[in-house]
Amino acid sequence: MLENKINPNDNFAKNLTIFNYMSDTVQVKLSGQEKILTHYPIKYDFEDYMGNDNWSNMFVSKLMATNSGQCHYYAIVLFNSCTRNRSKIIFDLFSK
């Protein structure tokens, strides 16, 4: 966020940054190093999304390891990312 001159105290900016990280190709320069980390967007897994052939396809850990998973877990990862960054979750506004 600081690299992009985004206010880290702005809740909407936090949510937008997390969503961008999950849905777009993002390059982050690692501080103190010459390396650039590239994170690719999370993709929906349309192959065995119900876990009929392989039950492990139903786990969040599968999404985290392969960057591909069931759509339900995309929301869980978004929720956890917002919670870890002390951000009020935007989709919480729509539940009222």
mmCIF file with all atom_site columns, C-alpha atoms in Angstrom:
data_model
loop_
_atom_site.group_PDB
_atom_site.id
_atom_site.type_symbol
_atom_site.label_atom_id
_atom_site.label_alt_id
_atom_site.label_comp_id
_atom_site.label_asym_id
_atom_site.label_entity_id
_atom_site.label_seq_id
_atom_site.pdbx_PDB_ins_code
_atom_site.Cartn_x
_atom_site.Cartn_y
_atom_site.Cartn_z
_atom_site.occupancy
_atom_site.B_iso_or_equiv
_atom_site.pdbx_formal_charge
_atom_site.auth_seq_id
_atom_site.auth_comp_id
_atom_site.auth_asym_id
_atom_site.auth_atom_id
_atom_site.pdbx_PDB_model_num
ATOM 1  C CA . MET A 1 1  ? 0.000   0.000   0.000   1.00 0.00 ? 1  MET A CA 1
ATOM 2  C CA . LEU A 1 2  ? 2.781   2.393   0.881   1.00 0.00 ? 2  LEU A CA 1
ATOM 3  C CA . GLU A 1 3  ? 4.579   1.624   -2.373  1.00 0.00 ? 3  GLU A CA 1
ATOM 4  C CA . ASN A 1 4  ? 1.442   2.714   -4.253  1.00 0.00 ? 4  ASN A CA 1
ATOM 5  C CA . LYS A 1 5  ? 0.913   5.742   -1.976  1.00 0.00 ? 5  LYS A CA 1
ATOM 6  C CA . ILE A 1 6  ? -2.326  4.361   -0.565  1.00 0.00 ? 6  ILE A CA 1
ATOM 7  C CA . ASN A 1 7  ? -3.351  5.354   2.961   1.00 0.00 ? 7  ASN A CA 1
ATOM 8  C CA . PRO A 1 8  ? -3.037  2.188   5.113   1.00 0.00 ? 8  PRO A CA 1
ATOM 9  C CA . ASN A 1 9  ? -5.596  3.609   7.587   1.00 0.00 ? 9  ASN A CA 1
ATOM 10 C CA . ASP A 1 10 ? -8.357  3.959   4.979   1.00 0.00 ? 10 ASP A CA 1
ATOM 11 C CA . ASN A 1 11 ? -10.697 0.959   5.323   1.00 0.00 ? 11 ASN A CA 1
ATOM 12 C CA . PHE A 1 12 ? -11.959 1.120   1.732   1.00 0.00 ? 12 PHE A CA 1
ATOM 13 C CA . ALA A 1 13 ? -8.379  1.274   0.453   1.00 0.00 ? 13 ALA A CA 1
ATOM 14 C CA . LYS A 1 14 ? -7.474  -1.802  2.538   1.00 0.00 ? 14 LYS A CA 1
ATOM 15 C CA . ASN A 1 15 ? -10.394 -3.764  1.082   1.00 0.00 ? 15 ASN A CA 1
ATOM 16 C CA . LEU A 1 16 ? -9.628  -2.637  -2.453  1.00 0.00 ? 16 LEU A CA 1
ATOM 17 C CA . THR A 1 17 ? -5.955  -3.591  -2.069  1.00 0.00 ? 17 THR A CA 1
ATOM 18 C CA . ILE A 1 18 ? -6.842  -7.049  -0.734  1.00 0.00 ? 18 ILE A CA 1
ATOM 19 C CA . PHE A 1 19 ? -9.369  -7.606  -3.534  1.00 0.00 ? 19 PHE A CA 1
ATOM 20 C CA . ASN A 1 20 ? -6.826  -6.424  -6.102  1.00 0.00 ? 20 ASN A CA 1
ATOM 21 C CA . TYR A 1 21 ? -4.229  -8.801  -4.656  1.00 0.00 ? 21 TYR A CA 1
ATOM 22 C CA . MET A 1 22 ? -6.654  -11.711 -4.979  1.00 0.00 ? 22 MET A CA 1
ATOM 23 C CA . SER A 1 23 ? -8.087  -10.879 -8.397  1.00 0.00 ? 23 SER A CA 1
ATOM 24 C CA . ASP A 1 24 ? -5.230  -9.359  -10.397 1.00 0.00 ? 24 ASP A CA 1
ATOM 25 C CA . THR A 1 25 ? -1.562  -9.988  -11.116 1.00 0.00 ? 25 THR A CA 1
ATOM 26 C CA . VAL A 1 26 ? 0.308   -7.963  -8.506  1.00 0.00 ? 26 VAL A CA 1
ATOM 27 C CA . GLN A 1 27 ? 4.030   -7.316  -8.253  1.00 0.00 ? 27 GLN A CA 1
ATOM 28 C CA . VAL A 1 28 ? 5.466   -6.358  -4.878  1.00 0.00 ? 28 VAL A CA 1
ATOM 29 C CA . LYS A 1 29 ? 9.033   -5.218  -4.320  1.00 0.00 ? 29 LYS A CA 1
ATOM 30 C CA . LEU A 1 30 ? 10.439  -6.907  -1.240  1.00 0.00 ? 30 LEU A CA 1
ATOM 31 C CA . SER A 1 31 ? 11.900  -4.294  1.078   1.00 0.00 ? 31 SER A CA 1
ATOM 32 C CA . GLY A 1 32 ? 15.656  -4.454  1.506   1.00 0.00 ? 32 GLY A CA 1
ATOM 33 C CA . GLN A 1 33 ? 15.998  -6.829  -1.434  1.00 0.00 ? 33 GLN A CA 1
ATOM 34 C CA . GLU A 1 34 ? 16.268  -6.533  -5.175  1.00 0.00 ? 34 GLU A CA 1
ATOM 35 C CA . LYS A 1 35 ? 13.575  -9.188  -5.665  1.00 0.00 ? 35 LYS A CA 1
ATOM 36 C CA . ILE A 1 36 ? 10.076  -8.606  -6.945  1.00 0.00 ? 36 ILE A CA 1
ATOM 37 C CA . LEU A 1 37 ? 7.356   -11.019 -5.816  1.00 0.00 ? 37 LEU A CA 1
ATOM 38 C CA . THR A 1 38 ? 4.640   -11.706 -8.382  1.00 0.00 ? 38 THR A CA 1
ATOM 39 C CA . HIS A 1 39 ? 1.265   -12.940 -7.160  1.00 0.00 ? 39 HIS A CA 1
ATOM 40 C CA . TYR A 1 40 ? -1.156  -14.238 -9.772  1.00 0.00 ? 40 TYR A CA 1
ATOM 41 C CA . PRO A 1 41 ? -4.944  -13.993 -9.395  1.00 0.00 ? 41 PRO A CA 1
ATOM 42 C CA . ILE A 1 42 ? -6.892  -16.730 -7.671  1.00 0.00 ? 42 ILE A CA 1
ATOM 43 C CA . LYS A 1 43 ? -8.844  -18.790 -10.191 1.00 0.00 ? 43 LYS A CA 1
ATOM 44 C CA . TYR A 1 44 ? -12.044 -20.737 -9.796  1.00 0.00 ? 44 TYR A CA 1
ATOM 45 C CA . ASP A 1 45 ? -11.542 -24.475 -10.075 1.00 0.00 ? 45 ASP A CA 1
ATOM 46 C CA . PHE A 1 46 ? -14.257 -25.865 -12.321 1.00 0.00 ? 46 PHE A CA 1
ATOM 47 C CA . GLU A 1 47 ? -12.716 -29.341 -12.247 1.00 0.00 ? 47 GLU A CA 1
ATOM 48 C CA . ASP A 1 48 ? -14.263 -31.391 -9.436  1.00 0.00 ? 48 ASP A CA 1
ATOM 49 C CA . TYR A 1 49 ? -15.424 -28.301 -7.526  1.00 0.00 ? 49 TYR A CA 1
ATOM 50 C CA . MET A 1 50 ? -17.778 -30.474 -5.461  1.00 0.00 ? 50 MET A CA 1
ATOM 51 C CA . GLY A 1 51 ? -14.946 -32.765 -4.347  1.00 0.00 ? 51 GLY A CA 1
ATOM 52 C CA . ASN A 1 52 ? -16.556 -35.900 -5.772  1.00 0.00 ? 52 ASN A CA 1
ATOM 53 C CA . ASP A 1 53 ? -13.260 -37.327 -7.060  1.00 0.00 ? 53 ASP A CA 1
ATOM 54 C CA . ASN A 1 54 ? -10.907 -35.780 -4.523  1.00 0.00 ? 54 ASN A CA 1
ATOM 55 C CA . TRP A 1 55 ? -12.285 -34.498 -1.208  1.00 0.00 ? 55 TRP A CA 1
ATOM 56 C CA . SER A 1 56 ? -9.201  -32.332 -0.638  1.00 0.00 ? 56 SER A CA 1
ATOM 57 C CA . ASN A 1 57 ? -10.533 -30.022 -3.384  1.00 0.00 ? 57 ASN A CA 1
ATOM 58 C CA . MET A 1 58 ? -12.999 -28.827 -0.735  1.00 0.00 ? 58 MET A CA 1
ATOM 59 C CA . PHE A 1 59 ? -10.308 -27.364 1.550   1.00 0.00 ? 59 PHE A CA 1
ATOM 60 C CA . VAL A 1 60 ? -9.074  -23.785 1.848   1.00 0.00 ? 60 VAL A CA 1
ATOM 61 C CA . SER A 1 61 ? -5.544  -25.208 1.986   1.00 0.00 ? 61 SER A CA 1
ATOM 62 C CA . LYS A 1 62 ? -5.971  -26.419 -1.611  1.00 0.00 ? 62 LYS A CA 1
ATOM 63 C CA . LEU A 1 63 ? -6.805  -22.877 -2.711  1.00 0.00 ? 63 LEU A CA 1
ATOM 64 C CA . MET A 1 64 ? -3.836  -21.470 -0.797  1.00 0.00 ? 64 MET A CA 1
ATOM 65 C CA . ALA A 1 65 ? -1.410  -24.053 -2.215  1.00 0.00 ? 65 ALA A CA 1
ATOM 66 C CA . THR A 1 66 ? -2.533  -23.994 -5.851  1.00 0.00 ? 66 THR A CA 1
ATOM 67 C CA . ASN A 1 67 ? -4.110  -20.514 -6.189  1.00 0.00 ? 67 ASN A CA 1
ATOM 68 C CA . SER A 1 68 ? -7.204  -22.273 -7.516  1.00 0.00 ? 68 SER A CA 1
ATOM 69 C CA . GLY A 1 69 ? -10.260 -23.448 -5.646  1.00 0.00 ? 69 GLY A CA 1
ATOM 70 C CA . GLN A 1 70 ? -13.964 -23.541 -4.988  1.00 0.00 ? 70 GLN A CA 1
ATOM 71 C CA . CYS A 1 71 ? -15.789 -20.174 -5.088  1.00 0.00 ? 71 CYS A CA 1
ATOM 72 C CA . HIS A 1 72 ? -16.988 -20.539 -1.482  1.00 0.00 ? 72 HIS A CA 1
ATOM 73 C CA . TYR A 1 73 ? -13.406 -20.543 -0.238  1.00 0.00 ? 73 TYR A CA 1
ATOM 74 C CA . TYR A 1 74 ? -12.530 -17.420 -2.201  1.00 0.00 ? 74 TYR A CA 1
ATOM 75 C CA . ALA A 1 75 ? -14.829 -15.527 0.181   1.00 0.00 ? 75 ALA A CA 1
ATOM 76 C CA . ILE A 1 76 ? -13.269 -17.229 3.219   1.00 0.00 ? 76 ILE A CA 1
ATOM 77 C CA . VAL A 1 77 ? -9.774  -16.217 2.119   1.00 0.00 ? 77 VAL A CA 1
ATOM 78 C CA . LEU A 1 78 ? -11.022 -12.663 1.512   1.00 0.00 ? 78 LEU A CA 1
ATOM 79 C CA . PHE A 1 79 ? -12.595 -12.611 4.991   1.00 0.00 ? 79 PHE A CA 1
ATOM 80 C CA . ASN A 1 80 ? -9.396  -13.901 6.622   1.00 0.00 ? 80 ASN A CA 1
ATOM 81 C CA . SER A 1 81 ? -7.250  -11.384 4.741   1.00 0.00 ? 81 SER A CA 1
ATOM 82 C CA . CYS A 1 82 ? -9.472  -8.509  5.851   1.00 0.00 ? 82 CYS A CA 1
ATOM 83 C CA . THR A 1 83 ? -9.483  -9.760  9.440   1.00 0.00 ? 83 THR A CA 1
ATOM 84 C CA . ARG A 1 84 ? -5.694  -10.076 9.519   1.00 0.00 ? 84 ARG A CA 1
ATOM 85 C CA . ASN A 1 85 ? -5.348  -6.528  8.186   1.00 0.00 ? 85 ASN A CA 1
ATOM 86 C CA . ARG A 1 86 ? -7.842  -5.148  10.718  1.00 0.00 ? 86 ARG A CA 1
ATOM 87 C CA . SER A 1 87 ? -10.134 -4.037  7.955   1.00 0.00 ? 87 SER A CA 1
ATOM 88 C CA . LYS A 1 88 ? -13.909 -3.795  8.262   1.00 0.00 ? 88 LYS A CA 1
ATOM 89 C CA . ILE A 1 89 ? -15.091 -6.189  5.617   1.00 0.00 ? 89 ILE A CA 1
ATOM 90 C CA . ILE A 1 90 ? -16.981 -4.492  2.810   1.00 0.00 ? 90 ILE A CA 1
ATOM 91 C CA . PHE A 1 91 ? -19.421 -7.327  2.088   1.00 0.00 ? 91 PHE A CA 1
ATOM 92 C CA . ASP A 1 92 ? -20.465 -7.011  5.738   1.00 0.00 ? 92 ASP A CA 1
ATOM 93 C CA . LEU A 1 93 ? -22.238 -3.794  4.666   1.00 0.00 ? 93 LEU A CA 1
ATOM 94 C CA . PHE A 1 94 ? -24.555 -5.753  2.389   1.00 0.00 ? 94 PHE A CA 1
ATOM 95 C CA . SER A 1 95 ? -25.712 -8.171  5.066   1.00 0.00 ? 95 SER A CA 1
ATOM 96 C CA . LYS A 1 96 ? -27.723 -5.513  6.934   1.00 0.00 ? 96 LYS A CA 1
#
